[in-house]
XYZ file of C-alpha atoms in Angstrom:
555
model
C 7.905 -6.066 -35.561
C 9.214 -5.972 -31.969
C 5.662 -4.762 -31.030
C 4.101 -7.932 -32.591
C 6.454 -10.047 -30.871
C 5.786 -8.404 -27.515
C 2.018 -8.683 -28.074
C 2.362 -12.285 -28.932
C 4.481 -13.031 -25.963
C 2.129 -11.358 -23.488
C -1.005 -13.038 -24.822
C 0.696 -16.730 -24.777
C 1.707 -16.023 -21.232
C -1.427 -14.770 -20.043
C -3.605 -17.532 -21.326
C -1.890 -19.811 -18.886
C -2.951 -17.779 -15.878
C -6.559 -16.673 -16.201
C -8.165 -14.236 -13.521
C -10.317 -16.294 -10.985
C -13.998 -15.667 -11.540
C -15.667 -12.988 -9.267
C -12.415 -11.848 -7.563
C -10.929 -8.392 -7.361
C -7.409 -7.684 -6.209
C -5.973 -4.491 -4.729
C -2.281 -3.410 -4.074
C -2.095 -2.186 -0.788
C 0.965 -1.253 1.714
C 1.689 -4.945 1.696
C 1.038 -5.591 -2.072
C -1.404 -8.027 -3.104
C -2.698 -10.771 -0.620
C -5.223 -13.369 -0.817
C -5.758 -17.037 -0.250
C -2.561 -18.729 -1.814
C -4.704 -20.925 -4.061
C -6.114 -17.982 -6.137
C -3.042 -15.934 -6.581
C -1.351 -17.340 -9.562
C -2.797 -14.781 -12.143
C -2.009 -11.852 -9.864
C 1.573 -13.068 -9.167
C 2.091 -13.507 -13.077
C 1.001 -10.109 -13.749
C 2.954 -8.568 -10.812
C 6.014 -10.233 -12.697
C 5.099 -7.988 -15.719
C 4.882 -4.966 -13.647
C 8.291 -5.706 -12.024
C 9.838 -6.091 -15.410
C 8.400 -2.859 -16.572
C 9.592 -1.161 -13.357
C 13.112 -2.409 -14.120
C 12.883 -1.030 -17.623
C 11.492 2.291 -16.629
C 14.191 2.943 -13.995
C 16.984 1.385 -15.930
C 17.750 -0.558 -12.598
C 17.094 -3.972 -11.041
C 13.831 -4.382 -9.423
C 12.628 -7.029 -6.890
C 9.644 -9.126 -6.234
C 8.820 -11.142 -3.066
C 6.053 -13.715 -2.510
C 4.977 -13.571 1.085
C 2.056 -12.882 3.200
C 4.060 -11.958 6.311
C 1.987 -12.452 9.418
C -1.042 -13.980 7.713
C -2.043 -17.524 8.215
C -0.224 -20.252 6.271
C -3.092 -20.639 3.753
C -2.737 -17.026 2.571
C 0.089 -15.746 0.230
C 0.897 -12.490 -1.528
C 3.287 -10.637 -3.687
C 5.060 -7.251 -3.698
C 7.428 -5.474 -5.641
C 10.533 -3.679 -4.469
C 12.003 -0.612 -6.146
C 15.611 -0.118 -7.213
C 16.402 1.692 -3.966
C 15.128 -1.399 -1.951
C 12.092 0.511 -0.893
C 8.386 -0.446 -1.547
C 7.329 0.244 -5.142
C 6.615 3.761 -6.154
C 3.041 4.623 -5.200
C 2.191 6.151 -8.441
C 2.476 2.553 -10.046
C -0.188 1.291 -7.792
C -3.193 2.020 -10.121
C -1.560 0.333 -13.136
C -0.839 -2.643 -10.848
C -4.364 -2.767 -9.786
C -5.550 -2.464 -13.407
C -3.517 -5.096 -14.642
C -4.135 -7.676 -11.851
C -7.955 -7.112 -12.641
C -7.919 -7.190 -16.384
C -10.531 -9.710 -17.430
C -8.874 -11.539 -20.356
C -5.374 -11.815 -22.009
C -6.111 -9.342 -24.639
C -7.165 -6.548 -22.211
C -4.158 -7.387 -20.281
C -1.813 -7.050 -23.196
C -3.352 -3.803 -24.428
C -2.965 -2.353 -20.966
C 0.591 -3.173 -20.839
C 1.421 -1.796 -24.249
C -0.583 1.491 -23.392
C 1.195 1.876 -20.233
C 4.598 1.419 -21.594
C 3.824 3.951 -24.366
C 2.399 6.383 -21.860
C 5.456 5.793 -19.580
C 8.040 5.837 -22.539
C 9.057 2.374 -21.490
C 11.031 0.689 -24.378
C 9.703 -2.597 -25.178
C 11.611 -5.094 -27.653
C 14.717 -2.944 -27.696
C 18.242 -3.525 -26.617
C 17.499 -2.476 -23.171
C 17.055 -5.361 -20.789
C 15.220 -5.800 -17.480
C 16.230 -7.624 -14.364
C 14.126 -8.669 -11.435
C 15.327 -10.445 -8.153
C 12.782 -13.002 -6.809
C 12.378 -14.603 -3.294
C 9.671 -16.291 -1.429
C 9.066 -17.321 2.289
C 8.260 -20.849 3.272
C 4.628 -21.054 2.476
C 3.636 -24.226 0.546
C 2.101 -22.153 -2.262
C 5.236 -20.205 -2.629
C 7.118 -22.415 -5.225
C 4.125 -22.619 -7.795
C 3.588 -18.770 -7.106
C 7.319 -18.078 -7.918
C 7.124 -19.937 -11.194
C 4.033 -17.858 -12.265
C 6.208 -14.770 -11.486
C 8.935 -16.049 -13.511
C 6.683 -16.391 -16.439
C 5.285 -12.983 -16.126
C 8.625 -11.514 -16.130
C 9.883 -13.451 -19.222
C 6.762 -12.288 -20.932
C 8.370 -9.010 -21.399
C 11.211 -9.072 -24.134
C 14.882 -8.877 -22.584
C 13.439 -9.436 -18.993
C 15.583 -11.828 -16.829
C 14.365 -13.236 -13.470
C 17.012 -14.240 -10.954
C 15.833 -16.529 -8.304
C 17.526 -15.701 -5.009
C 15.882 -18.464 -3.159
C 14.007 -18.637 0.069
C 14.608 -15.225 1.973
C 13.282 -13.223 4.577
C 11.244 -10.198 2.760
C 13.756 -7.693 4.319
C 16.612 -9.556 3.030
C 15.148 -9.452 -0.638
C 14.808 -5.562 -0.351
C 18.359 -5.344 1.023
C 19.790 -7.482 -1.829
C 17.864 -5.090 -4.470
C 19.272 -1.889 -2.796
C 22.945 -3.315 -2.756
C 22.634 -4.975 -6.333
C 21.918 -1.416 -7.692
C 24.527 0.314 -5.599
C 27.084 -2.200 -7.021
C 27.907 -3.638 -3.768
C 28.041 -7.285 -2.549
C 24.367 -8.566 -2.383
C 24.355 -12.188 -1.427
C 22.759 -13.855 1.530
C 26.207 -14.352 3.042
C 26.989 -10.826 2.545
C 23.799 -9.921 4.360
C 24.647 -12.189 7.310
C 28.244 -10.831 7.415
C 27.245 -7.243 7.447
C 25.004 -7.809 10.357
C 27.442 -9.824 12.472
C 30.416 -7.416 11.716
C 28.463 -4.276 12.700
C 26.826 -5.834 15.722
C 30.391 -6.732 16.862
C 31.627 -3.121 16.204
C 28.757 -1.805 18.125
C 29.218 -4.078 21.130
C 33.000 -3.314 21.310
C 32.302 0.505 21.534
C 30.231 -0.028 24.784
C 31.622 1.753 27.777
C 33.906 -0.672 29.605
C 31.624 -0.887 32.850
C 28.872 -2.551 30.637
C 31.116 -5.388 29.724
C 30.101 -7.753 32.605
C 26.553 -8.157 32.305
C 24.883 -10.899 34.200
C 24.018 -14.244 32.437
C 20.330 -13.531 32.159
C 20.992 -10.223 30.453
C 23.288 -11.877 27.863
C 20.514 -14.346 27.019
C 17.682 -13.827 24.530
C 14.944 -16.207 23.453
C 13.515 -15.673 20.029
C 10.280 -16.845 18.471
C 10.814 -17.326 14.726
C 6.931 -17.651 14.098
C 7.631 -21.083 12.329
C 8.585 -18.931 9.297
C 11.772 -17.927 7.461
C 13.253 -15.616 10.088
C 14.019 -18.552 12.649
C 16.094 -20.467 10.284
C 18.045 -17.275 9.043
C 18.724 -16.304 12.766
C 20.166 -19.742 13.434
C 22.797 -19.023 10.714
C 23.609 -15.484 11.747
C 24.020 -16.404 15.272
C 26.998 -18.672 14.458
C 29.106 -15.554 14.191
C 27.715 -13.636 16.913
C 29.860 -12.978 20.070
C 28.567 -11.516 23.463
C 24.956 -12.762 23.260
C 23.465 -16.176 23.672
C 20.439 -16.572 21.404
C 18.019 -19.472 21.666
C 15.753 -19.674 18.666
C 12.326 -21.349 18.818
C 9.537 -21.997 16.366
C 11.887 -22.224 13.351
C 9.625 -23.885 11.209
C 10.991 -27.555 11.753
C 8.560 -30.468 11.400
C 6.736 -30.652 14.798
C 7.330 -27.240 15.933
C 3.893 -25.837 14.664
C 2.344 -23.940 11.748
C 3.496 -20.569 10.368
C 2.019 -17.663 12.508
C -0.218 -20.014 14.526
C -0.352 -19.066 18.155
C 3.159 -17.632 17.693
C 4.744 -14.755 15.905
C 5.181 -10.867 16.411
C 1.378 -10.202 15.332
C 0.078 -12.604 17.823
C 2.324 -11.619 20.640
C 1.551 -7.870 20.136
C -2.114 -8.385 19.764
C -2.855 -10.993 22.403
C -0.131 -10.080 25.022
C 0.475 -13.739 25.648
C 3.787 -15.650 25.077
C 3.955 -17.636 21.913
C 3.723 -21.496 21.780
C 6.904 -22.973 22.831
C 7.442 -20.674 25.792
C 6.802 -21.568 29.377
C 7.461 -20.646 32.880
C 10.958 -21.865 32.631
C 11.601 -18.786 30.576
C 10.647 -16.396 33.473
C 13.082 -13.396 33.824
C 14.681 -13.870 30.434
C 14.356 -11.262 27.669
C 12.466 -12.524 24.562
C 11.513 -11.421 21.209
C 9.303 -12.485 18.495
C 9.647 -12.103 14.665
C 6.686 -12.427 12.107
C 6.461 -14.925 9.283
C 8.644 -13.098 6.863
C 10.681 -11.376 9.476
C 9.821 -7.739 9.046
C 8.212 -7.244 12.335
C 9.834 -7.260 15.739
C 8.683 -7.081 19.247
C 10.151 -8.024 22.653
C 8.604 -9.324 25.893
C 9.018 -10.981 29.158
C 6.866 -13.381 30.874
C 4.980 -12.273 33.845
C 5.120 -14.843 36.978
C 2.068 -16.730 37.916
C -0.017 -15.446 35.010
C -0.441 -18.431 32.796
C 2.038 -17.112 30.141
C 0.839 -13.484 30.127
C 3.582 -11.090 29.071
C 4.989 -7.486 29.558
C 5.084 -6.305 25.904
C 7.819 -3.878 24.435
C 6.148 -2.875 21.191
C 7.388 -0.927 18.154
C 6.733 2.553 20.028
C 9.308 1.505 22.759
C 11.917 0.032 20.006
C 11.594 3.556 18.159
C 12.189 5.316 21.564
C 15.307 3.180 22.171
C 16.721 4.060 18.888
C 15.994 7.645 19.110
C 17.553 7.993 22.597
C 20.634 6.400 21.381
C 21.140 8.372 18.257
C 20.113 11.562 19.861
C 22.889 10.852 22.672
C 25.614 10.245 19.893
C 24.711 13.363 18.040
C 24.726 15.489 21.210
C 28.529 14.686 21.517
C 29.219 15.681 17.792
C 28.549 19.328 17.539
C 30.620 19.156 14.138
C 27.781 16.822 12.739
C 24.587 18.877 12.555
C 21.501 16.747 11.666
C 17.891 17.165 11.620
C 16.384 14.200 13.279
C 12.677 13.270 12.568
C 10.562 10.573 14.286
C 7.568 9.455 12.169
C 4.392 7.824 13.865
C 0.976 7.006 12.764
C -2.120 7.752 14.859
C -1.924 4.162 16.295
C 1.306 5.101 18.176
C 0.382 5.064 21.921
C 0.041 8.774 23.157
C 2.459 8.173 26.098
C 5.173 7.123 23.562
C 4.538 10.355 21.548
C 4.613 12.603 24.697
C 7.830 10.745 25.769
C 9.520 11.487 22.451
C 8.310 15.068 22.443
C 9.604 15.746 25.782
C 13.021 14.458 24.598
C 12.960 17.531 22.290
C 12.409 15.288 19.043
C 10.422 16.379 16.153
C 7.484 13.870 15.837
C 5.447 13.937 12.818
C 2.219 11.934 12.100
C 1.329 10.050 8.574
C -1.457 8.032 7.393
C -1.267 4.502 8.624
C 0.955 2.339 6.231
C 4.613 1.803 6.097
C 4.772 3.381 2.596
C 3.761 6.653 4.242
C 6.170 6.226 7.174
C 8.925 5.635 4.852
C 8.538 8.339 2.330
C 8.167 10.958 5.248
C 11.330 9.597 6.939
C 13.337 10.337 3.672
C 12.898 14.198 4.293
C 15.259 14.197 7.325
C 19.031 13.692 7.771
C 17.960 10.809 10.071
C 14.434 9.658 9.900
C 13.211 7.006 12.344
C 9.838 5.291 11.825
C 7.934 2.393 13.496
C 4.410 1.163 13.944
C 3.403 -0.153 17.213
C 3.182 -3.671 15.360
C 7.042 -3.644 15.264
C 7.567 -2.677 11.698
C 10.195 0.065 11.281
C 13.491 1.126 10.541
C 16.093 4.094 10.559
C 16.904 6.045 7.332
C 20.024 8.294 6.726
C 20.416 10.666 3.956
C 23.095 10.482 1.557
C 24.343 13.794 2.615
C 24.513 12.893 6.379
C 26.326 9.540 5.502
C 29.125 11.519 3.800
C 29.420 14.064 6.612
C 29.473 11.174 9.019
C 32.162 9.460 7.357
C 34.384 12.558 6.975
C 33.876 13.260 10.911
C 34.604 9.757 11.815
C 37.796 9.770 9.727
C 38.909 13.093 11.095
C 38.081 12.140 14.802
C 39.898 8.819 14.518
C 43.011 10.519 13.190
C 43.277 13.295 15.655
C 41.358 12.070 18.705
C 41.378 8.347 18.603
C 39.502 6.582 21.601
C 37.958 9.786 22.647
C 34.112 9.977 23.489
C 33.358 12.078 20.496
C 35.353 9.554 18.195
C 33.511 6.564 19.815
C 30.197 8.570 19.364
C 30.870 8.837 15.600
C 31.947 5.122 15.285
C 28.809 4.049 16.997
C 26.869 6.106 14.579
C 28.756 4.355 11.676
C 28.022 1.028 13.076
C 24.278 1.847 13.413
C 23.889 2.829 9.757
C 25.605 -0.493 8.775
C 23.518 -2.559 11.209
C 20.057 -1.254 10.385
C 18.402 -2.296 7.197
C 17.653 1.257 5.418
C 15.726 -0.354 2.621
C 12.774 -1.640 4.874
C 11.890 -2.723 8.198
C 13.950 -5.763 9.256
C 13.270 -7.668 12.328
C 16.754 -9.412 12.357
C 18.736 -6.278 11.960
C 16.432 -4.479 14.329
C 16.974 -7.233 16.884
C 20.708 -6.925 16.974
C 20.571 -3.111 16.984
C 18.200 -3.331 20.195
C 20.607 -5.816 21.663
C 23.595 -3.620 21.184
C 22.092 -0.545 22.346
C 21.048 -2.112 25.498
C 24.487 -3.144 25.933
C 26.019 0.111 25.397
C 23.611 1.774 27.691
C 24.063 -0.824 30.323
C 20.093 -1.272 30.628
C 18.184 -4.156 31.766
C 14.848 -5.146 30.254
C 13.108 -3.474 33.145
C 14.850 -0.172 32.522
C 13.703 -0.297 29.014
C 10.151 -1.045 29.981
C 10.051 1.765 32.471
C 10.713 4.551 29.971
C 7.021 5.306 30.260
C 3.853 3.524 30.762
C 1.544 3.046 27.853
C -2.012 4.521 28.147
C -4.690 1.937 27.914
C -6.331 1.569 24.504
C -9.233 -0.109 22.941
C -9.476 -0.919 19.158
C -12.801 -1.774 17.438
C -14.143 -2.261 13.904
C -17.607 -1.477 12.624
C -18.685 -3.359 9.653
C -20.255 -1.224 6.910
C -21.756 -1.352 3.566
C -19.292 1.410 2.120
C -16.336 2.319 4.090
C -15.591 5.155 1.721
C -18.421 7.121 3.290
C -15.774 8.222 5.825
C -13.150 10.592 4.811
C -10.257 11.750 6.873
C -7.457 14.489 7.314
C -4.637 15.276 9.505
C -2.895 11.804 9.181
C -6.311 10.166 9.639
C -6.750 11.824 13.084
C -9.915 13.869 12.116
C -13.136 13.154 10.073
C -14.045 15.446 7.543
C -16.873 13.363 6.121
C -19.607 12.719 7.423
C -19.401 16.179 8.711
C -21.248 15.509 12.014
C -19.126 12.595 13.246
C -16.093 14.518 14.276
C -18.007 16.717 16.640
C -19.537 13.729 18.271
C -15.996 12.203 18.554
C -14.733 15.436 20.237
C -17.732 15.558 22.565
C -17.101 11.916 23.679
C -13.341 12.314 24.018
C -13.573 15.371 26.185
C -15.516 13.151 28.849
C -12.070 11.409 29.557
C -8.769 12.074 31.129
C -6.162 11.764 28.608
C -8.913 10.697 25.975
C -7.788 10.398 22.489
C -10.036 8.765 19.657
C -10.097 8.590 16.118
C -11.761 6.675 13.325
C -10.575 5.528 9.925
C -11.881 3.493 6.892
C -9.960 0.128 6.602
C -7.593 -0.090 3.723
C -8.663 -3.769 2.909
C -11.996 -4.540 4.447
C -15.408 -2.966 4.508
C -15.058 -1.809 8.067
C -14.425 1.556 9.921
C -11.752 1.147 12.473
C -11.829 2.762 15.924
C -9.168 3.461 18.165
C -9.329 4.962 21.721
C -7.072 5.862 24.672
C -7.726 7.038 27.971
C -6.186 7.096 31.563
C -7.784 3.643 32.624
C -8.857 0.689 30.455
C -12.588 1.096 31.531
C -12.545 4.508 30.170
C -10.869 3.512 27.061
C -13.374 0.730 26.488
C -16.247 3.114 27.236
C -14.876 5.867 24.793
C -14.390 3.421 22.045
C -17.895 1.908 22.534
C -19.588 5.272 22.649
C -17.841 6.270 19.297
C -18.774 2.975 17.754
C -22.289 3.654 18.484
C -22.177 7.129 16.845
C -20.445 5.509 13.655
C -23.437 2.829 13.873
C -26.047 5.324 13.998
C -24.728 7.548 11.239
C -23.667 4.562 8.790
C -25.829 1.741 9.794
C -23.590 -1.070 10.710
C -22.536 -4.030 13.036
C -19.887 -3.314 15.834
C -17.131 -6.021 16.133
C -14.250 -6.254 18.796
């Protein structure tokens, strides 16, 4: 009887959200993305997947409607697992299958069969719970309703609308909800401001009197959800003057258009709303849903060109600080791992390894970085685009709490005790569920303050090697297969030998090619000692890809 009722619910719901003709959808690192006008069926079906994920794990799942740094016309949807991380990769084939089911009956049969295979109870006493959120895109409200109807098509499933949030807020809430701790937006704001204040108070006394420029930060909110949230958080921030621009108010501009972390990182220009009056002041940029973060400073007399501090240097700053605190705490042994992709600048990798840190590479995509970081007591990961975080194992957190308690009791005020307390504050400030531009921003500011570093000192950690990225349009990107975290081509067999031959011609030469995860293109990345050399290496390898696969080269 329950099975008949479940089938009827699925059919009735699916009829209202038909699959658009001629389109196929694929769940990638960022979930499903497309033009917002064609996503209703996909979001509806993602609601079903999220409800099933909740039933399977016997925990609360999450679903957020966003397209991050994409243009305002786009939208997307992704699912958060109960620990706040991205949906388990083993469920992606099912998500793809259900998103592309051609009709309601096919969809319903897929769901029922999957539930049977996964031993997911349908129609029983067990209920499902999904937290929902969306960013500020105009298509978000209608898509949220589609998600709600998808969730409610599973018997016993309940959708809880958490409102307009940053993507990291939703992930944080899911994680805390399942831990049984406070998980409202005001709790999120309070945790950031409290832990930031704690970390600032633990700075050496000689760093307390920074000049006015170093105490000021200008933030580009990408005309997205993050700017408005930062305006709320800054009300409880002491010791840092924050000027938020591009908050999405009427007249400020469109979401991610000429602004945002993706624009700043790729174009190396200041976002809209910034001008020569901002010279000498430290600036930061969020992306549209506030899960990416980069810093920058305007260069004088260059028509708004900037000096960029990207995810590699943010990662380096975090790694240095954590390593320094651990070095003071021999009673707290920890395996510290730094996770990068092949797109990380070679100078950053060399710098981190010269610090004695263990650096590991994974394929491109935050889901791979996050998974690898979980293998360490402390795992740090960042992509150059500014998406990353720091993860602490449960065992390490327990040890840290014990050590901090003992040192506070026996050696209060000692450098060892302050080091332990700093680490505690870091674990509370950083968002361990997912990359979070807001928590990351305040951790950067607190570390710079603790170290007494100027922006220039941070910039001077190392000099990035010049690089060039190209893409080659191909008929079938799967013709290229890679290994060793996408740094080596294994198919076609002759291509890697040609890449090696070209790379050997250049000082500090490094080059790899990989098939895009979303487009029918092959992506090429090249580094060398000079920009001309990097350009030449990239173009030479692109010609080889073109001659082997037959293609068009795009900048």
